[in-house]
mmCIF file of C-alpha atoms in Angstrom:
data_model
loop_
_atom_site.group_PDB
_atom_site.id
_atom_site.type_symbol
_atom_site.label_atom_id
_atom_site.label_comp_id
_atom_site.label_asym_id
_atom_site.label_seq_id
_atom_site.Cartn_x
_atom_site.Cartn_y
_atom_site.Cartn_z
ATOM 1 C CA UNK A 16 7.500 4.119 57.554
ATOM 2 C CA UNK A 17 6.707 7.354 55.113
ATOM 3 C CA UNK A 18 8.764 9.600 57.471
ATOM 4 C CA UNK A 19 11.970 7.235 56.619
ATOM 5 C CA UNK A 20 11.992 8.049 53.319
ATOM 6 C CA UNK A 21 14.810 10.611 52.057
ATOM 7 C CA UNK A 22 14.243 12.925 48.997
ATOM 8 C CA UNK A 23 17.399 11.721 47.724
ATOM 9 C CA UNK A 24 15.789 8.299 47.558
ATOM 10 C CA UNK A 25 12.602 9.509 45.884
ATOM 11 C CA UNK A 26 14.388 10.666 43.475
ATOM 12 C CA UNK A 27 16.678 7.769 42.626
ATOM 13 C CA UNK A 28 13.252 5.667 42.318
ATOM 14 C CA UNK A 29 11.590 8.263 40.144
ATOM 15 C CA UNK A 30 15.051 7.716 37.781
ATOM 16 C CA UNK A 31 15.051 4.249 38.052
ATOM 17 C CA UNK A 32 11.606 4.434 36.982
ATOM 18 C CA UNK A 33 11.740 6.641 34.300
ATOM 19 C CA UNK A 34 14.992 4.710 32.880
ATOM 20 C CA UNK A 35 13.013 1.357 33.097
ATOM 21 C CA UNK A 36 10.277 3.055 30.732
ATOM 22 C CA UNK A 37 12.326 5.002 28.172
ATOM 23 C CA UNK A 38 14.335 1.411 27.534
ATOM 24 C CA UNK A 39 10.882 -0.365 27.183
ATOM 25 C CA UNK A 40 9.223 2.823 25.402
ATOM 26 C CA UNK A 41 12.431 2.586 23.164
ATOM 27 C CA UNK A 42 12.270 -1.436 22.880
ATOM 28 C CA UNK A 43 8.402 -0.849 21.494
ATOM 29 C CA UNK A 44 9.737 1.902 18.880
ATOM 30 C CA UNK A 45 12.244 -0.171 17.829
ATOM 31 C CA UNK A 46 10.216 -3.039 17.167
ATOM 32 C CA UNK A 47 7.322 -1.750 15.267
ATOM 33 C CA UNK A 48 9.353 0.398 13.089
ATOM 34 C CA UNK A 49 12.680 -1.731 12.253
ATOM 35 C CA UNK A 50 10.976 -2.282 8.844
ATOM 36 C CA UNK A 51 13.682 -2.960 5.629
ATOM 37 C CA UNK A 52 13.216 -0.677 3.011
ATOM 38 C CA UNK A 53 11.953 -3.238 0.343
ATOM 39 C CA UNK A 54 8.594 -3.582 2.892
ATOM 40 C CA UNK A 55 7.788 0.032 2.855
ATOM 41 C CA UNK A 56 7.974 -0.081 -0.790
ATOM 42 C CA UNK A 57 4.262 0.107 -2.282
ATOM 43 C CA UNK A 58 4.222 -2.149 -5.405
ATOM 44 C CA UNK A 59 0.464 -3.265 -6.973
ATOM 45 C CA UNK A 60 -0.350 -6.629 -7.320
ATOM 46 C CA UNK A 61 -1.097 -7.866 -10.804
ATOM 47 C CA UNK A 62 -4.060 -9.836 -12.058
ATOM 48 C CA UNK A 63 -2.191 -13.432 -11.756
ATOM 49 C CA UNK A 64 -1.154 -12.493 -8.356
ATOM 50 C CA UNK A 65 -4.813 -12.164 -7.311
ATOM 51 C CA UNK A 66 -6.168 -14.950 -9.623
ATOM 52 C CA UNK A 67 -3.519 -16.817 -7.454
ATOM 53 C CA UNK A 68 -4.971 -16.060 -3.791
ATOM 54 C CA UNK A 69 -8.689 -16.405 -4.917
ATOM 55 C CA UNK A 70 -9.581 -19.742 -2.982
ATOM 56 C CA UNK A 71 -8.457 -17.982 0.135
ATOM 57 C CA UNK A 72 -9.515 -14.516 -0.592
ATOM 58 C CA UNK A 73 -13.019 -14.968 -2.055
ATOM 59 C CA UNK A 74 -16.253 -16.334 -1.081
ATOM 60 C CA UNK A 75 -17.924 -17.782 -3.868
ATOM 61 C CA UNK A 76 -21.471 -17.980 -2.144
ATOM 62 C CA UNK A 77 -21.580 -14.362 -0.925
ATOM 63 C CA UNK A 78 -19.601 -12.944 -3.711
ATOM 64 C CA UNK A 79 -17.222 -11.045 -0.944
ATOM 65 C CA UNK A 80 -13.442 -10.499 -2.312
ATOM 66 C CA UNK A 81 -11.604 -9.267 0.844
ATOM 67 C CA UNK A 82 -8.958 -6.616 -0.418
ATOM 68 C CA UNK A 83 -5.098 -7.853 -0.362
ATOM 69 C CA UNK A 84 -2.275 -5.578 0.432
ATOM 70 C CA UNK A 85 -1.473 -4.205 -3.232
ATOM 71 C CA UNK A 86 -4.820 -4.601 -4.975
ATOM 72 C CA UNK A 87 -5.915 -2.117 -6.717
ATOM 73 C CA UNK A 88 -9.819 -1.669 -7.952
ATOM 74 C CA UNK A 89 -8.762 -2.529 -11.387
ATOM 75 C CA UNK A 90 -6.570 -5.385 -11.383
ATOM 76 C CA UNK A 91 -9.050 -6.458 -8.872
ATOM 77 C CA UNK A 92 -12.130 -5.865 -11.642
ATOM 78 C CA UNK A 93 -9.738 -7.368 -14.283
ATOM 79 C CA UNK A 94 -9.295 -10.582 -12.144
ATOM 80 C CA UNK A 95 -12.450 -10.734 -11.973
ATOM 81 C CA UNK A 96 -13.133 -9.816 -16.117
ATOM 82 C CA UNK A 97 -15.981 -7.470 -14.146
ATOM 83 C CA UNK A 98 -16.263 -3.524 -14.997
ATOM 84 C CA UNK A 99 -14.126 -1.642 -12.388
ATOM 85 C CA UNK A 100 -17.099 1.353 -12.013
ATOM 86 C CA UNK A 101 -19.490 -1.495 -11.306
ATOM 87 C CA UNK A 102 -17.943 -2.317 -8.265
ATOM 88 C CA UNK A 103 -16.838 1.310 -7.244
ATOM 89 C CA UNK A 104 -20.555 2.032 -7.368
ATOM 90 C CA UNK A 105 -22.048 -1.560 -5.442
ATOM 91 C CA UNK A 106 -19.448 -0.861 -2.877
ATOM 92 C CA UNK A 107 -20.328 2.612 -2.110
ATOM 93 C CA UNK A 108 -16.185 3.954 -2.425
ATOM 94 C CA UNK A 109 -15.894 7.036 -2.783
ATOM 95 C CA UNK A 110 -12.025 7.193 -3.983
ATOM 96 C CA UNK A 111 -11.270 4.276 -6.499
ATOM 97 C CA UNK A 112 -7.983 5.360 -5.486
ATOM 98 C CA UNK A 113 -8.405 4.472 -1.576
ATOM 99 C CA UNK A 114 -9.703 0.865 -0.983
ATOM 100 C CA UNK A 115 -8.036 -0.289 2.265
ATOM 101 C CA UNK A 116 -6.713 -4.175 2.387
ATOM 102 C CA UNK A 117 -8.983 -6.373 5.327
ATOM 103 C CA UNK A 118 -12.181 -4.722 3.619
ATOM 104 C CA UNK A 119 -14.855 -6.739 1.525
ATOM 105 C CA UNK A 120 -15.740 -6.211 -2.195
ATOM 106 C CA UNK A 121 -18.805 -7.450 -3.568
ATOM 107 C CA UNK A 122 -18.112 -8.552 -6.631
ATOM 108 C CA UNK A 123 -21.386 -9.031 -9.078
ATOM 109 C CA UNK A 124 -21.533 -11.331 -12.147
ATOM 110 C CA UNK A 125 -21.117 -8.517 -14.381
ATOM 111 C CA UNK A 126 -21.291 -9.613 -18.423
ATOM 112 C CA UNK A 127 -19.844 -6.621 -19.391
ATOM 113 C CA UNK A 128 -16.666 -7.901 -19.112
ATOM 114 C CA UNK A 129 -13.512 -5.722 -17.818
ATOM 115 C CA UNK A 130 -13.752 -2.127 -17.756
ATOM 116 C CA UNK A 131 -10.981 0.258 -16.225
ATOM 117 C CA UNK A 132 -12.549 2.624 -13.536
ATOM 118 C CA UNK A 133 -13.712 6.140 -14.063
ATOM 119 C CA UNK A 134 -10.794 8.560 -13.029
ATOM 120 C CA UNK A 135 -8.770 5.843 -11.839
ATOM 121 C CA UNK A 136 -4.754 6.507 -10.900
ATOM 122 C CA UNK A 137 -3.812 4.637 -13.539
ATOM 123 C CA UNK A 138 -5.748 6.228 -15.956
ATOM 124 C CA UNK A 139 -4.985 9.511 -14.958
ATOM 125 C CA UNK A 140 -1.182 8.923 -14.684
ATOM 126 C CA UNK A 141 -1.550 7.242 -18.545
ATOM 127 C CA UNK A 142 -3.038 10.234 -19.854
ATOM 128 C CA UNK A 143 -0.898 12.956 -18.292
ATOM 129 C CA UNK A 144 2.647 10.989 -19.368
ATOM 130 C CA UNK A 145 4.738 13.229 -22.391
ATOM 131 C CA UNK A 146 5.787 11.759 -25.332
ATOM 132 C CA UNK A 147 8.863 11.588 -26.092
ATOM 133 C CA UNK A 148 10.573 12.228 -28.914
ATOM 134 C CA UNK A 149 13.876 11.632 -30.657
ATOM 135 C CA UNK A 150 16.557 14.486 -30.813
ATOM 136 C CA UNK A 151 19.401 14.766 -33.341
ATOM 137 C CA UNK A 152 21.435 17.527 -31.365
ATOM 138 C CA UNK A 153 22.874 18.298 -28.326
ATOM 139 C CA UNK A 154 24.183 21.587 -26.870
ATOM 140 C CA UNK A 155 24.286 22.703 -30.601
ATOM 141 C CA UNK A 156 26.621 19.719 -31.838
ATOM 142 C CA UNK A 157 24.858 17.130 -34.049
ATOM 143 C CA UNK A 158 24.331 13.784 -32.632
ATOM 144 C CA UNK A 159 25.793 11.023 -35.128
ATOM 145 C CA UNK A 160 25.100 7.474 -34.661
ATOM 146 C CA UNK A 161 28.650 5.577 -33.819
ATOM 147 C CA UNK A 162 29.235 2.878 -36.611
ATOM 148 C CA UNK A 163 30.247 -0.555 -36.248
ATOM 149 C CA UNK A 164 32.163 -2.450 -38.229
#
């Protein structure tokens, strides 16, 4: 039966087969990346938002918060009115900047109230913003405020 076989047919089934896996190959590519451009567009969820989702995202009994896409370790602390560094430091994270959605927080009973993390994004983003301030010229001519009648 082997001895039948042509190289010219080898190769056609060796195309055949490779064409049959780039289309599926292609297919898979095509499906987990057609994403629109308003999904790949990071946006942090606010306190409300989280408030919101708390009978499915928190287990009163064991104190476990599992981490939505777009929560962030403060708006999560602030939800909570619990101190952000409390729950960097019970949760062992090493980057209040990296907390990755799936994961559990324990959140304590804190009676502190809310308090922004140490070193945060936020706060470091806050603090490194310029002022601005108001100018009266421009390329050497004065600016004049147009009047209204």
């Amino acid at each position: 039966m082997l001895s039948k076989i042509r190289p010219t047919n080898i190769l056609k089934m060796l195309m055949t087969w490779f064409l049959i896996v780039s289309i599926a190959m292609s297919i898979v590519l095509w499906l987990t990346h057609n994403v629109s451009s308003a999904d790949t567009i990071w946006q942090a969820n606010s306190v409300a938002t989280i408030k919101g989702k708390l009978s499915s995202t928190f287990d009163v009994n064991l104190r476990h918060y599992q981490i939505q896409y777009g929560d962030t370790i403060n708006t999560v602390a602030e939800a909570f009115n619990a101190n952000a560094n409390t729950i960097v430091t019970d949760n062992g994270i090493v980057d209040a900047n990296l907390i990755l959605a799936g994961n559990q927080l324990y959140i304590t009973k804190d009676v502190s109230g809310y308090v922004r993390a140490n070193n945060s994004i936020g706060q470091v983003v806050a603090n490194q913003l310029p002022t601005a301030s108001l100018i009266n010229e421009f390329d050497g001519n004065e600016i004049t405020p147009i009047q209204t009648k």
